């Protein structure tokens, strides 16, 4: 089997890009902790953009829906940096669309584990979402019912990840599980951060979960693509 030299040369850029991805994330988290809006407004939208570059360089077969999900995340981060009462709602809307696209990517790459196992696996995510709903309901009242639509997607995506993790332990399933736990946590933290005014820790924690969750999800997508290529070679 011949080595694709062009691909090998491109992947030589991956490690520096990954390092810069996390470096930019750390700088952004520190800026958010110190509430330096002018600084993190320039860094936050570009974090996931580096993950797009990393994915393009490492994936021989590009998953269009995964790329769409990454750009939805970029737009979400962009609106989070803008001042205005309506922008967090718009950002949350992009997160909702991101969830839909990620669920589709997961369904593309994983076998459906069955209704029974998915139902059981959804319980931790349903419980956390319900607790968050109770907290925000005290602040926002009936408006908080809009969160239930997002909570359904959180529970469904989380149940797929946990069910596959319980069915078969491997790197891909582990990456998916860790990624979805962190991304679900980031969305729940995002809701809480927009509920409480004293959110100095909630905003950095949201970004930390978001960045690390996206990296694990990227590792899942790449792992499944590598597995598929090996399977074709064996055939």
Short mmCIF file of C-alpha atoms in Angstrom, two decimals:
data_model
loop_
_atom_site.label_atom_id
_atom_site.label_comp_id
_atom_site.label_asym_id
_atom_site.label_seq_id
_atom_site.Cartn_x
_atom_site.Cartn_y
_atom_site.Cartn_z
CA UNK A 1 0.00 0.00 0.00
CA UNK A 2 1.47 3.34 -1.08
CA UNK A 3 1.69 6.16 1.43
CA UNK A 4 -0.15 9.31 0.44
CA UNK A 5 2.76 11.74 0.90
CA UNK A 6 0.64 14.84 0.37
CA UNK A 7 -1.75 13.70 3.09
CA UNK A 8 1.16 12.84 5.39
CA UNK A 9 2.66 16.32 4.91
CA UNK A 10 -0.68 17.94 5.70
CA UNK A 11 -1.14 15.96 8.88
CA UNK A 12 2.26 17.26 10.04
CA UNK A 13 0.44 20.54 10.69
CA UNK A 14 -2.14 18.91 12.93
CA UNK A 15 -0.23 18.79 16.24
CA UNK A 16 0.69 22.51 16.15
CA UNK A 17 -2.91 23.38 15.26
CA UNK A 18 -4.26 21.24 18.12
CA UNK A 19 -1.81 22.90 20.50
CA UNK A 20 -2.91 26.34 19.29
CA UNK A 21 -6.57 25.30 19.55
CA UNK A 22 -6.17 24.58 23.25
CA UNK A 23 -3.88 27.58 23.77
CA UNK A 24 -6.50 29.91 22.29
CA UNK A 25 -9.16 28.22 24.41
CA UNK A 26 -7.17 28.74 27.62
CA UNK A 27 -6.58 32.41 26.78
CA UNK A 28 -10.30 32.83 26.09
CA UNK A 29 -11.28 31.12 29.36
CA UNK A 30 -8.92 33.34 31.35
CA UNK A 31 -10.35 36.43 29.63
CA UNK A 32 -13.90 35.30 30.42
CA UNK A 33 -13.01 34.70 34.05
CA UNK A 34 -11.65 38.24 34.32
CA UNK A 35 -14.65 39.47 32.30
CA UNK A 36 -12.42 41.08 29.68
CA UNK A 37 -15.06 41.34 26.97
CA UNK A 38 -12.86 43.21 24.48
CA UNK A 39 -10.31 40.37 24.54
CA UNK A 40 -12.49 37.26 24.39
CA UNK A 41 -14.79 38.82 21.79
CA UNK A 42 -11.88 38.52 19.33
CA UNK A 43 -10.73 35.04 20.38
CA UNK A 44 -13.97 33.13 21.03
CA UNK A 45 -15.31 32.97 17.43
CA UNK A 46 -12.01 31.60 16.11
CA UNK A 47 -11.55 28.65 18.48
CA UNK A 48 -13.75 26.18 16.60
CA UNK A 49 -12.44 27.51 13.29
CA UNK A 50 -9.10 25.90 14.15
CA UNK A 51 -10.94 22.62 14.74
CA UNK A 52 -12.39 22.96 11.23
CA UNK A 53 -8.86 23.29 9.85
CA UNK A 54 -7.68 20.30 11.91
CA UNK A 55 -10.55 18.18 10.64
CA UNK A 56 -10.01 19.17 6.99
CA UNK A 57 -6.33 18.24 7.27
CA UNK A 58 -6.85 14.89 8.99
CA UNK A 59 -10.02 13.56 7.35
CA UNK A 60 -9.64 11.97 3.95
CA UNK A 61 -13.41 11.76 3.58
CA UNK A 62 -15.10 14.95 4.77
CA UNK A 63 -18.43 14.60 6.57
CA UNK A 64 -20.48 17.55 5.37
CA UNK A 65 -22.93 17.42 8.25
CA UNK A 66 -20.12 17.44 10.79
CA UNK A 67 -18.60 20.48 9.06
CA UNK A 68 -22.01 22.18 9.14
CA UNK A 69 -22.23 21.48 12.88
CA UNK A 70 -18.82 23.11 13.42
CA UNK A 71 -19.86 26.24 11.55
CA UNK A 72 -23.07 26.40 13.58
CA UNK A 73 -20.88 26.32 16.69
CA UNK A 74 -18.77 29.14 15.25
CA UNK A 75 -21.86 31.30 14.66
CA UNK A 76 -23.06 30.51 18.17
CA UNK A 77 -19.76 31.71 19.63
CA UNK A 78 -19.87 34.79 17.43
CA UNK A 79 -23.28 35.88 18.72
CA UNK A 80 -22.18 35.23 22.28
CA UNK A 81 -19.55 37.95 21.91
CA UNK A 82 -22.08 40.60 20.84
CA UNK A 83 -23.77 42.93 23.28
CA UNK A 84 -27.55 42.86 23.38
CA UNK A 85 -30.40 41.08 25.10
CA UNK A 86 -31.44 39.13 21.99
CA UNK A 87 -27.98 37.81 21.02
CA UNK A 88 -27.83 35.04 23.66
CA UNK A 89 -31.17 33.79 22.32
CA UNK A 90 -29.78 33.73 18.78
CA UNK A 91 -26.66 31.95 20.02
CA UNK A 92 -28.86 29.40 21.75
CA UNK A 93 -30.75 28.94 18.48
CA UNK A 94 -27.53 28.04 16.70
CA UNK A 95 -26.72 25.60 19.52
CA UNK A 96 -30.12 24.00 18.94
CA UNK A 97 -29.33 23.54 15.24
CA UNK A 98 -25.90 22.24 16.21
CA UNK A 99 -27.56 19.56 18.33
CA UNK A 100 -29.74 18.46 15.42
CA UNK A 101 -26.77 18.15 13.07
CA UNK A 102 -24.68 16.27 15.64
CA UNK A 103 -27.50 13.80 16.27
CA UNK A 104 -27.60 13.15 12.52
CA UNK A 105 -23.81 12.61 12.44
CA UNK A 106 -24.05 10.15 15.35
CA UNK A 107 -26.90 8.26 13.66
CA UNK A 108 -24.80 8.07 10.50
CA UNK A 109 -21.88 6.46 12.26
CA UNK A 110 -23.49 4.38 15.02
CA UNK A 111 -26.07 1.63 15.09
CA UNK A 112 -29.23 2.51 16.97
CA UNK A 113 -28.85 0.67 20.30
CA UNK A 114 -32.57 0.10 20.81
CA UNK A 115 -35.38 1.99 22.50
CA UNK A 116 -35.04 0.26 25.88
CA UNK A 117 -31.31 0.94 26.31
CA UNK A 118 -31.68 4.50 24.99
CA UNK A 119 -34.49 5.18 27.45
CA UNK A 120 -32.41 3.98 30.39
CA UNK A 121 -29.32 5.85 29.14
CA UNK A 122 -31.29 9.08 28.83
CA UNK A 123 -32.17 9.15 32.55
CA UNK A 124 -28.99 10.98 33.75
CA UNK A 125 -29.40 13.65 31.06
CA UNK A 126 -33.15 13.98 31.70
CA UNK A 127 -32.50 14.35 35.42
CA UNK A 128 -29.86 17.07 34.95
CA UNK A 129 -32.01 18.93 32.43
CA UNK A 130 -35.01 18.79 34.77
CA UNK A 131 -32.97 20.18 37.67
CA UNK A 132 -31.73 23.03 35.46
CA UNK A 133 -35.32 23.67 34.35
CA UNK A 134 -36.47 23.97 37.97
CA UNK A 135 -33.70 26.49 38.67
CA UNK A 136 -34.37 28.70 35.65
CA UNK A 137 -38.16 28.48 36.06
CA UNK A 138 -37.88 30.40 39.30
CA UNK A 139 -36.14 33.21 37.39
CA UNK A 140 -37.89 33.22 34.02
CA UNK A 141 -41.25 31.58 34.63
CA UNK A 142 -43.18 30.28 31.56
CA UNK A 143 -40.45 31.51 29.16
CA UNK A 144 -38.24 28.72 30.50
CA UNK A 145 -40.51 26.15 28.79
CA UNK A 146 -38.59 26.91 25.59
CA UNK A 147 -35.64 25.18 27.22
CA UNK A 148 -37.57 21.89 27.18
CA UNK A 149 -37.10 21.56 23.40
CA UNK A 150 -33.36 21.82 23.86
CA UNK A 151 -33.48 19.45 26.82
CA UNK A 152 -35.13 16.78 24.65
CA UNK A 153 -32.25 16.93 22.17
CA UNK A 154 -29.70 16.89 24.99
CA UNK A 155 -31.31 13.77 26.44
CA UNK A 156 -31.57 12.03 23.07
CA UNK A 157 -27.99 12.76 21.95
CA UNK A 158 -26.67 11.85 25.39
CA UNK A 159 -28.63 8.59 25.44
CA UNK A 160 -27.16 7.55 22.07
CA UNK A 161 -23.64 8.23 23.32
CA UNK A 162 -24.09 6.46 26.67
CA UNK A 163 -25.95 3.48 25.18
CA UNK A 164 -23.21 2.83 22.62
CA UNK A 165 -20.57 3.28 25.33
CA UNK A 166 -22.30 0.66 27.49
CA UNK A 167 -22.81 -1.74 24.57
CA UNK A 168 -19.20 -1.72 23.38
CA UNK A 169 -16.23 -0.06 25.00
CA UNK A 170 -13.74 1.27 22.44
CA UNK A 171 -11.98 4.52 21.63
CA UNK A 172 -14.66 5.81 19.29
CA UNK A 173 -17.51 5.16 21.74
CA UNK A 174 -15.45 6.62 24.59
CA UNK A 175 -14.73 9.79 22.62
CA UNK A 176 -18.41 10.11 21.72
CA UNK A 177 -19.52 9.62 25.33
CA UNK A 178 -17.01 12.10 26.77
CA UNK A 179 -17.78 14.58 24.03
CA UNK A 180 -21.54 14.48 24.48
CA UNK A 181 -21.31 14.67 28.29
CA UNK A 182 -19.12 17.77 28.02
CA UNK A 183 -21.18 19.41 25.27
CA UNK A 184 -24.42 18.72 27.13
CA UNK A 185 -22.84 20.19 30.26
CA UNK A 186 -21.77 23.28 28.31
CA UNK A 187 -25.32 23.86 27.10
CA UNK A 188 -26.80 23.44 30.57
CA UNK A 189 -24.13 25.74 32.00
CA UNK A 190 -24.87 28.25 29.24
CA UNK A 191 -28.52 28.35 30.31
CA UNK A 192 -27.53 28.83 33.95
CA UNK A 193 -24.96 31.50 33.05
CA UNK A 194 -27.69 33.51 31.34
CA UNK A 195 -29.98 33.08 34.34
CA UNK A 196 -27.71 34.35 37.10
CA UNK A 197 -25.96 37.72 37.05
CA UNK A 198 -23.15 36.50 39.31
CA UNK A 199 -21.76 34.03 36.76
CA UNK A 200 -18.02 34.64 36.97
CA UNK A 201 -17.31 30.89 37.13
CA UNK A 202 -20.21 29.63 35.02
CA UNK A 203 -19.10 31.33 31.79
CA UNK A 204 -15.50 29.97 31.87
CA UNK A 205 -16.82 26.50 32.79
CA UNK A 206 -19.19 26.69 29.83
CA UNK A 207 -16.30 27.46 27.48
CA UNK A 208 -14.09 24.75 29.01
CA UNK A 209 -16.78 22.08 28.52
CA UNK A 210 -17.56 23.39 25.04
CA UNK A 211 -13.95 23.33 23.80
CA UNK A 212 -13.03 19.95 25.30
CA UNK A 213 -16.34 18.41 24.24
CA UNK A 214 -15.81 19.50 20.65
CA UNK A 215 -12.33 17.99 20.65
CA UNK A 216 -13.61 14.62 21.86
CA UNK A 217 -16.37 14.74 19.26
CA UNK A 218 -13.77 15.44 16.57
CA UNK A 219 -11.79 12.42 17.80
CA UNK A 220 -14.95 10.31 17.53
CA UNK A 221 -15.61 11.34 13.94
CA UNK A 222 -11.99 10.71 12.94
CA UNK A 223 -11.93 7.34 14.75
CA UNK A 224 -15.02 6.15 12.88
CA UNK A 225 -13.57 7.25 9.55
CA UNK A 226 -10.31 5.42 10.21
CA UNK A 227 -12.23 2.30 11.23
CA UNK A 228 -14.24 2.44 8.02
CA UNK A 229 -11.09 2.74 5.89
CA UNK A 230 -9.50 -0.25 7.66
CA UNK A 231 -12.67 -2.26 7.14
CA UNK A 232 -12.60 -1.52 3.40
CA UNK A 233 -8.93 -2.53 3.17
CA UNK A 234 -9.66 -5.85 4.88
CA UNK A 235 -12.46 -6.54 2.43
#
